[in-house]
Every structure is written in structure tokens, then in C-alpha cells.
Amino acid sequence: MSRILVIGAKGMLGRDLMKELQISFPGDEVLGWDIDEIDIRQKQDTVARIEGARPAIVINLAAYTDVDGCESNEQEAFAVNADGMRHVAMGVKRCGARVVYLSTDYVFDGKKGEPYREDDPPHPLSVYGRSKWKGEQYALELAGDGLIIRTQWLYGRYGKNFVTAILRQAKEKKILSIVNDQIGSPTYTVDLSRAISQLVRKIAGGIFHVTNSESCSWYDFGQAILKLSGIEEVQVLPISSSQLGRKAPRPPYSVLNTERFRKETGGPLRPWSEALKDFLYELEEGERMK
Ligand SMILES: NC(=O)c1ccc[n+]([C@@H]2O[C@H](COP(=O)([O-])OP(=O)(O)OC[C@H]3O[C@@H](n4cnc5c(N)ncnc54)[C@H](OP(=O)(O)O)[C@@H]3O)[C@@H](O)[C@H]2O)c1
């Protein structure tokens, strides 16, 4: 029996990933830590705690994920997303484990005009993107055979996300304004968790892009959420990113090419619209059970 350690286990992806790993690796011990158990900004403690736990694999999801907050807290963004990963990599190296780091499409500037491959040079526009790119470099350079999984536009049961925000706003407003000049692939944390588990099982290394397949704008995504939820009385207006005026710049087109993942595992993740249907059904079931 070996031990898999998930750091950031109480976050949106972490909660689904813990469930998935417990199902996929029944003979192994799956350990989940979050900020209450380990603060990855603390170098000595992080290295010692990981070394003491003697895991075979460490999956680091812990991050400062408030993209706009990162713009005004650059030091904190790098302390968690970059230096935190460095400390985790140092602990991983001490016990001869393998590391998995979750990264983002925001390492790209979104100007390529076609889906990004793993070997396209990053050029982040935001502090969040720069800090995550630095984290990637630490994972690859310090921990040996590291696995980087870049993903995007996550939603799931256990965190604040675009889908639940749209459903909440639809209860409060008659008209929603949503940006139509950013294109990506919405990705369900349950599907991503399965994909992470597959890559861990394959002992894959290097960078992989993993998202649900097909792409859309946030505006299209918002419309699909309302339509699939049977909400007809709310109107959606397309607006530009500059009209929304967010602090952090976002890449206009950051669809990720997932060919390498498909080749490694034998298939792509399902289209985002199918995954969304399942998620909305799960949400409804959850409401009914309350
Ligand atoms: N969400 C997306 O759309 C998206 C897209 C691409 C990539 N990713 C990446 O995927 C990973 C998971 O994302 P997520 O949306 O599940 O994030 P999340 O819900 O914010 O979860 C991250 C977890 O890490 C914890 N954490 C924060 N600082 C920490 C520290 N110093 N030490 C230990 N734990 C700490 C957080 O605790 P608190 O909640 O108490 O801060 C939270 O429980 C992240 O690495 C993120 O960068 C996310």
C-alpha cells in the first residue's frame, strides 16, 4: 500500500478529487490536507510535514485563486502559488515522491488564435498567471519527474464558481450582462478528477492540458446554464471584457489543445455541455435531498 497526499483537499477541485482517488486507488491510503493542516508558505514546516508523511505521490492544488485579488496582493500570490510549490517540491524530493501541480490557461496571453499546446511558450498577462507559471517551473525543476496539469474554467459542487453565480444572479435580476470576448472550455471538477487519476495511474510526466472538450464564450456558457435549468424569463446581454472592467487582464482565447492527454489515456473528456447537464442534475438532486 502506498500513500497519496492531496494538498488543498478542501477546495472546489480537492473535494471531488479526494472522492475520486478513494474510488480509483482502493488499495492505497489517500490523505487530504488543507490550510488547517499545512500552510505551504512555511518552508521548513511544509518540507518536514511532507517528509514525515512519506507519500508516494503529492498532488498540490493549494493556491491563491482569486485572480483579481492577486493583482493587488502580488507578494501573497507568489508566496502561495510559486514559493508554496517550491516548498512542496523540496519535501517531495526528500522522500523520493512524485509531484503533481495544477496549473492554468492563464499562463498564456490568449493571442495565438488557436488552441494552445503544452510546448507553446507561456506569456501570462496577470499576476495570478505569472505566479502559477513560476510554480510550474519549480515543480518541473526541483521535483524531477513532475506532472503539470493545466486546466481552465472550473466548476463543481464544492466552491464558488460561474455556474452557481449565474443561477444565483438569475434569482435576483431580470437581465444578466456576460462577457462574450473570452473563449475557453468550461470544465467539471468531477471529470477533471477522473482525468488526474488516470494520469497518476499512467505515471505520466511533464505538462498535460486537460479540459472538457469543445469551447465557448462566457456568454454562451451563461446562456446554456439558463437554458438547461429551464430559466426562460432572464435575458442575457453580451458585453466586452473592458465593459466589465475586472482588475486582472484575461486571455481572450485560451482554449487548450488536449491531444497529448487523449493520446496518453485513449480518449478526450466529454463536451462541456454534456458535463454541464450532469452537474445541473447533481445540483437539483442535492437541493431535493435537503
Ligand atoms: N478554479 C479554476 O477555474 C481553476 C482553473 C485553472 C486552474 N486552477 C487550479 O486548480 C487548483 C484548484 O483550484 P480550486 O478552484 O479548487 O481552488 P480553491 O477552491 O481555491 O482551493 C484551493 C485550496 O487551497 C487552500 N489554500 C490556500 N492557501 C493555502 C496555503 N498557503 N497552504 C495550504 N492550503 C492553502 C485554500 O484554502 P482557503 O479556501 O482557506 O484559502 C483552498 O482550500 C488550483 O491550483 C488552481 O490554481 C483552478
Coordinates of C-alpha atoms and ligand atoms in Angstrom, one line a residue:
M1 CA 0.0 0.0 0.0
S2 CA 1.3 3.5 -0.8
R3 CA 0.1 6.9 0.2
I4 CA -1.3 9.7 -2.0
L5 CA -1.3 13.1 -0.4
V6 CA -3.6 15.9 -1.7
I7 CA -2.7 19.4 -0.6
G8 CA -5.7 21.9 -1.0
A9 CA -8.0 19.0 -0.3
K10 CA -10.9 21.1 1.0
G11 CA -11.1 23.4 -2.1
M12 CA -13.5 23.0 -5.0
L13 CA -11.4 20.5 -7.0
G14 CA -9.9 19.0 -3.9
R15 CA -13.2 17.6 -2.5
D16 CA -14.1 15.9 -5.8
L17 CA -10.5 14.6 -6.3
M18 CA -10.4 13.1 -2.8
K19 CA -13.6 11.1 -3.6
E20 CA -12.2 10.0 -7.0
L21 CA -8.9 8.9 -5.6
Q22 CA -10.5 6.9 -2.9
I23 CA -12.5 5.0 -5.5
S24 CA -9.7 4.7 -8.1
F25 CA -6.9 3.6 -5.6
P26 CA -8.8 1.4 -3.1
G27 CA -5.6 -0.3 -2.0
D28 CA -3.8 3.0 -1.2
E29 CA -4.2 5.5 1.6
V30 CA -5.5 8.9 0.4
L31 CA -4.5 11.7 2.7
G32 CA -6.1 15.2 2.3
W33 CA -4.5 18.3 3.9
D34 CA -5.6 21.9 3.6
I35 CA -4.6 25.2 5.2
D36 CA -5.6 23.9 8.7
E37 CA -3.1 21.1 8.4
I38 CA -0.3 22.7 6.4
D39 CA 0.5 26.2 5.2
I40 CA 2.7 25.8 2.2
R41 CA 4.0 29.3 2.6
Q42 CA 6.0 28.0 5.6
K43 CA 9.1 26.4 4.1
Q44 CA 10.5 24.3 7.0
D45 CA 7.2 23.1 8.3
T46 CA 6.0 22.1 4.8
V47 CA 9.2 20.2 3.9
A48 CA 9.2 18.4 7.3
R49 CA 5.5 17.5 7.2
I50 CA 5.7 16.1 3.7
E51 CA 8.8 14.2 4.5
G52 CA 7.2 12.8 7.7
A53 CA 4.1 11.6 5.9
R54 CA 6.2 9.6 3.4
P55 CA 3.8 9.8 0.5
A56 CA 4.5 8.2 -2.9
I57 CA 2.6 11.0 -4.7
V58 CA 1.8 14.6 -3.7
I59 CA -0.9 16.4 -5.6
N60 CA -0.7 20.1 -4.9
L61 CA -3.9 22.0 -5.5
A62 CA -3.4 24.6 -2.8
A63 CA -3.4 28.1 -4.4
Y64 CA -4.4 31.7 -4.1
T65 CA -7.1 31.5 -6.7
D66 CA -8.7 35.0 -6.5
V67 CA -7.4 36.2 -9.9
D68 CA -8.3 39.8 -9.3
G69 CA -7.2 39.7 -5.7
C70 CA -3.7 38.6 -6.9
E71 CA -3.3 41.9 -8.8
S72 CA -3.3 43.9 -5.6
N73 CA -1.5 41.1 -3.5
E74 CA 1.3 40.1 -5.7
Q75 CA 3.5 39.1 -2.8
E76 CA 0.9 36.8 -1.4
A77 CA 0.1 35.3 -4.8
F78 CA 3.8 34.4 -5.3
A79 CA 4.1 33.2 -1.7
V80 CA 1.4 30.6 -2.2
N81 CA 1.4 29.7 -5.9
A82 CA 5.1 29.8 -6.6
D83 CA 7.1 29.6 -3.3
G84 CA 4.5 27.3 -1.8
M85 CA 5.0 24.9 -4.8
R86 CA 8.8 25.2 -4.2
H87 CA 8.4 24.2 -0.6
V88 CA 6.2 21.2 -1.6
A89 CA 8.7 20.2 -4.3
M90 CA 11.5 20.3 -1.7
G91 CA 9.5 18.0 0.6
V92 CA 8.7 15.7 -2.3
K93 CA 12.3 15.4 -3.2
R94 CA 13.3 14.5 0.3
C95 CA 11.1 11.4 0.4
G96 CA 11.5 10.4 -3.3
A97 CA 7.9 11.0 -4.1
R98 CA 6.3 12.3 -7.4
V99 CA 4.6 15.7 -7.5
V100 CA 1.5 16.8 -9.4
Y101 CA 0.8 20.5 -9.8
L102 CA -2.5 22.0 -11.0
S103 CA -1.9 25.0 -13.3
T104 CA -3.9 27.2 -15.6
D105 CA -4.6 28.6 -19.1
Y106 CA -3.8 32.0 -17.6
V107 CA -0.1 31.2 -18.2
F108 CA -0.9 32.2 -21.9
D109 CA -1.8 35.6 -23.3
G110 CA -4.6 34.2 -25.4
K111 CA -3.4 35.9 -28.6
K112 CA -2.4 32.7 -30.5
G113 CA -5.9 32.3 -32.1
E114 CA -5.9 28.5 -31.9
P115 CA -5.8 26.0 -29.1
Y116 CA -2.5 26.1 -27.0
R117 CA -0.2 23.1 -27.0
E118 CA 1.8 22.1 -24.0
D119 CA 5.0 23.3 -25.7
D120 CA 3.7 26.8 -26.6
P121 CA 5.7 29.4 -24.7
P122 CA 3.8 30.9 -21.8
H123 CA 3.2 34.7 -21.7
P124 CA 1.0 35.4 -18.7
L125 CA -1.0 38.7 -18.6
S126 CA -1.8 38.7 -14.9
V127 CA -0.1 38.3 -11.5
Y128 CA -2.0 35.0 -11.0
G129 CA -0.8 33.7 -14.3
R130 CA 2.8 34.7 -13.6
S131 CA 2.7 33.1 -10.1
K132 CA 1.3 29.9 -11.4
W133 CA 3.9 29.7 -14.2
K134 CA 6.6 30.1 -11.6
G135 CA 5.0 27.3 -9.6
E136 CA 5.2 25.1 -12.7
Q137 CA 8.9 25.8 -13.1
Y138 CA 9.6 24.8 -9.5
A139 CA 7.5 21.6 -9.9
L140 CA 9.4 20.6 -13.0
E141 CA 12.9 21.7 -12.0
L142 CA 13.0 20.8 -8.3
A143 CA 11.0 17.6 -8.1
G144 CA 12.3 15.6 -11.0
D145 CA 9.6 13.8 -12.9
G146 CA 6.8 16.3 -12.0
L147 CA 3.4 16.3 -13.7
I148 CA 1.8 19.6 -14.5
I149 CA -1.9 19.6 -15.4
R150 CA -3.1 22.9 -16.9
T151 CA -6.9 23.3 -16.9
Q152 CA -9.5 26.1 -17.0
W153 CA -12.9 27.5 -16.2
L154 CA -13.6 25.0 -13.4
Y155 CA -17.0 24.5 -11.7
G156 CA -18.2 21.9 -9.2
R157 CA -20.3 21.2 -6.2
Y158 CA -17.9 22.5 -3.6
G159 CA -16.9 26.1 -4.4
K160 CA -17.8 29.4 -5.7
N161 CA -17.9 29.2 -9.5
F162 CA -19.5 30.7 -12.6
V163 CA -22.4 28.2 -12.8
T164 CA -23.6 28.8 -9.2
A165 CA -23.1 32.5 -9.6
I166 CA -25.3 32.7 -12.7
L167 CA -28.0 30.6 -11.0
R168 CA -27.9 32.9 -8.0
Q169 CA -28.0 36.1 -10.1
A170 CA -30.9 34.7 -12.2
K171 CA -33.0 34.7 -9.0
E172 CA -32.2 38.3 -8.3
K173 CA -32.2 40.0 -11.7
K174 CA -34.1 40.0 -15.0
I175 CA -31.1 40.9 -17.2
L176 CA -27.6 39.5 -16.9
S177 CA -24.6 41.0 -18.7
I178 CA -21.9 38.5 -19.6
V179 CA -18.6 38.9 -21.5
N180 CA -18.5 37.4 -25.0
D181 CA -14.9 38.1 -25.9
Q182 CA -13.2 35.4 -23.8
I183 CA -13.2 31.9 -25.2
G184 CA -12.4 28.7 -23.2
S185 CA -13.6 25.3 -22.2
P186 CA -15.7 25.0 -19.1
T187 CA -14.5 22.0 -17.1
Y188 CA -16.4 20.0 -14.5
T189 CA -14.3 19.1 -11.4
V190 CA -15.7 15.6 -11.4
D191 CA -14.4 14.9 -15.0
L192 CA -11.1 16.6 -14.2
S193 CA -10.7 14.5 -11.1
R194 CA -11.1 11.3 -13.2
A195 CA -8.5 12.6 -15.6
I196 CA -6.0 13.4 -12.9
S197 CA -6.5 10.0 -11.5
Q198 CA -5.8 8.4 -15.0
L199 CA -2.6 10.4 -15.4
V200 CA -1.4 9.5 -12.0
R201 CA -2.1 5.8 -12.7
K202 CA -0.2 6.1 -16.0
I203 CA 2.8 7.6 -14.2
A204 CA 2.7 10.4 -16.8
G205 CA 5.2 13.2 -16.5
G206 CA 5.7 16.7 -18.0
I207 CA 2.9 19.1 -18.9
F208 CA -0.7 18.0 -19.9
H209 CA -3.6 20.2 -20.9
V210 CA -6.9 18.8 -19.6
T211 CA -10.3 20.3 -20.0
N212 CA -13.8 19.2 -21.1
S213 CA -13.9 19.2 -24.9
E214 CA -15.3 21.9 -27.2
S215 CA -15.2 25.6 -26.4
C216 CA -17.5 28.7 -25.9
S217 CA -17.5 32.2 -24.6
W218 CA -18.7 33.0 -21.0
Y219 CA -21.8 34.5 -22.7
D220 CA -22.5 31.2 -24.5
F221 CA -21.8 29.3 -21.2
G222 CA -24.2 31.6 -19.3
Q223 CA -27.0 31.1 -21.8
A224 CA -26.5 27.3 -21.7
I225 CA -26.7 27.3 -17.9
L226 CA -30.1 29.2 -18.0
K227 CA -31.5 27.1 -20.9
L228 CA -30.6 23.8 -19.3
S229 CA -32.0 25.0 -16.0
G230 CA -35.3 25.9 -17.7
I231 CA -34.9 29.6 -16.8
E232 CA -36.6 31.5 -19.7
E233 CA -37.6 34.8 -18.0
V234 CA -34.0 36.1 -17.7
Q235 CA -32.4 37.9 -20.6
V236 CA -28.6 37.7 -21.3
L237 CA -26.8 40.6 -22.8
P238 CA -23.3 40.2 -24.3
I239 CA -20.7 42.7 -23.1
S240 CA -16.9 43.2 -23.6
S241 CA -14.2 42.5 -21.0
S242 CA -13.4 46.2 -20.9
Q243 CA -17.1 47.0 -20.1
L244 CA -16.9 44.6 -17.2
G245 CA -13.7 46.3 -16.0
R246 CA -12.0 43.5 -14.0
K247 CA -8.7 44.2 -12.3
A248 CA -6.7 41.3 -13.9
P249 CA -6.5 41.1 -17.6
R250 CA -7.7 37.7 -19.0
P251 CA -6.6 35.9 -22.2
P252 CA -9.2 36.4 -25.0
Y253 CA -8.8 32.9 -26.4
S254 CA -7.2 30.4 -24.1
V255 CA -8.6 27.1 -25.4
L256 CA -6.1 24.3 -24.5
N257 CA -5.2 21.6 -27.0
T258 CA -5.7 18.3 -25.2
E259 CA -4.2 16.0 -27.8
R260 CA -1.5 14.8 -25.5
F261 CA -4.0 13.8 -22.8
R262 CA -6.1 12.0 -25.4
K263 CA -3.1 10.0 -26.7
E264 CA -1.9 9.1 -23.2
T265 CA -5.3 8.0 -21.9
G266 CA -7.1 6.8 -25.0
G267 CA -9.9 9.4 -25.1
P268 CA -10.9 13.1 -24.6
L269 CA -13.1 14.3 -21.8
R270 CA -16.7 14.7 -22.9
P271 CA -18.0 18.0 -24.3
W272 CA -18.5 20.8 -21.7
S273 CA -22.3 20.9 -22.5
E274 CA -22.8 17.3 -21.5
A275 CA -20.8 17.7 -18.3
L276 CA -22.8 20.8 -17.5
K277 CA -26.1 18.8 -17.9
D278 CA -24.8 16.3 -15.3
F279 CA -23.7 19.0 -12.9
L280 CA -27.0 20.8 -13.1
Y281 CA -28.8 17.5 -12.4
E282 CA -26.5 16.8 -9.4
L283 CA -27.3 20.3 -8.1
E284 CA -31.0 19.7 -8.4
E285 CA -30.7 16.3 -6.7
G286 CA -28.7 18.0 -3.9
E287 CA -31.5 20.6 -3.4
R288 CA -34.1 17.8 -3.3
M289 CA -32.2 15.9 -0.7
K290 CA -32.1 18.9 1.7
Ligands
LIG1 N1 -10.9 27.4 -10.4 C1 -10.5 27.4 -11.6 O1 -11.2 27.8 -12.6 C2 -9.1 26.9 -12.0 C3 -8.6 27.0 -13.3 C4 -7.4 26.5 -13.6 C5 -6.5 26.0 -12.6 N2 -7.0 26.0 -11.3 C6 -6.1 25.5 -10.3 O2 -6.6 24.3 -9.8 C7 -6.3 24.2 -8.4 C8 -7.6 24.0 -7.6 O3 -8.4 25.1 -7.8 P1 -9.8 25.3 -7.0 O4 -10.7 26.2 -7.8 O5 -10.3 24.0 -6.4 O6 -9.2 26.2 -5.8 P2 -9.8 26.5 -4.3 O7 -11.2 26.1 -4.2 O8 -9.4 27.9 -4.0 O9 -8.9 25.5 -3.4 C9 -7.6 25.8 -3.0 C10 -7.5 25.3 -1.6 O10 -6.1 25.6 -1.2 C11 -6.2 26.2 0.1 N3 -5.0 27.1 0.4 C12 -4.9 28.4 0.1 N4 -3.7 28.8 0.5 C13 -3.1 27.8 1.1 C14 -1.8 27.6 1.8 N5 -1.0 28.6 1.9 N6 -1.5 26.4 2.3 C15 -2.4 25.3 2.1 N7 -3.6 25.4 1.5 C16 -3.9 26.6 1.0 C17 -7.5 27.0 0.1 O11 -7.9 27.3 1.4 P3 -8.8 28.7 1.6 O12 -10.0 28.5 0.8 O13 -9.0 28.8 3.1 O14 -7.9 29.8 1.0 C18 -8.4 26.0 -0.6 O15 -9.0 25.1 0.3 C19 -5.5 25.5 -8.0 O16 -4.2 25.2 -8.0 C20 -5.8 26.4 -9.1 O17 -4.8 27.4 -9.4 C21 -8.2 26.4 -11.0

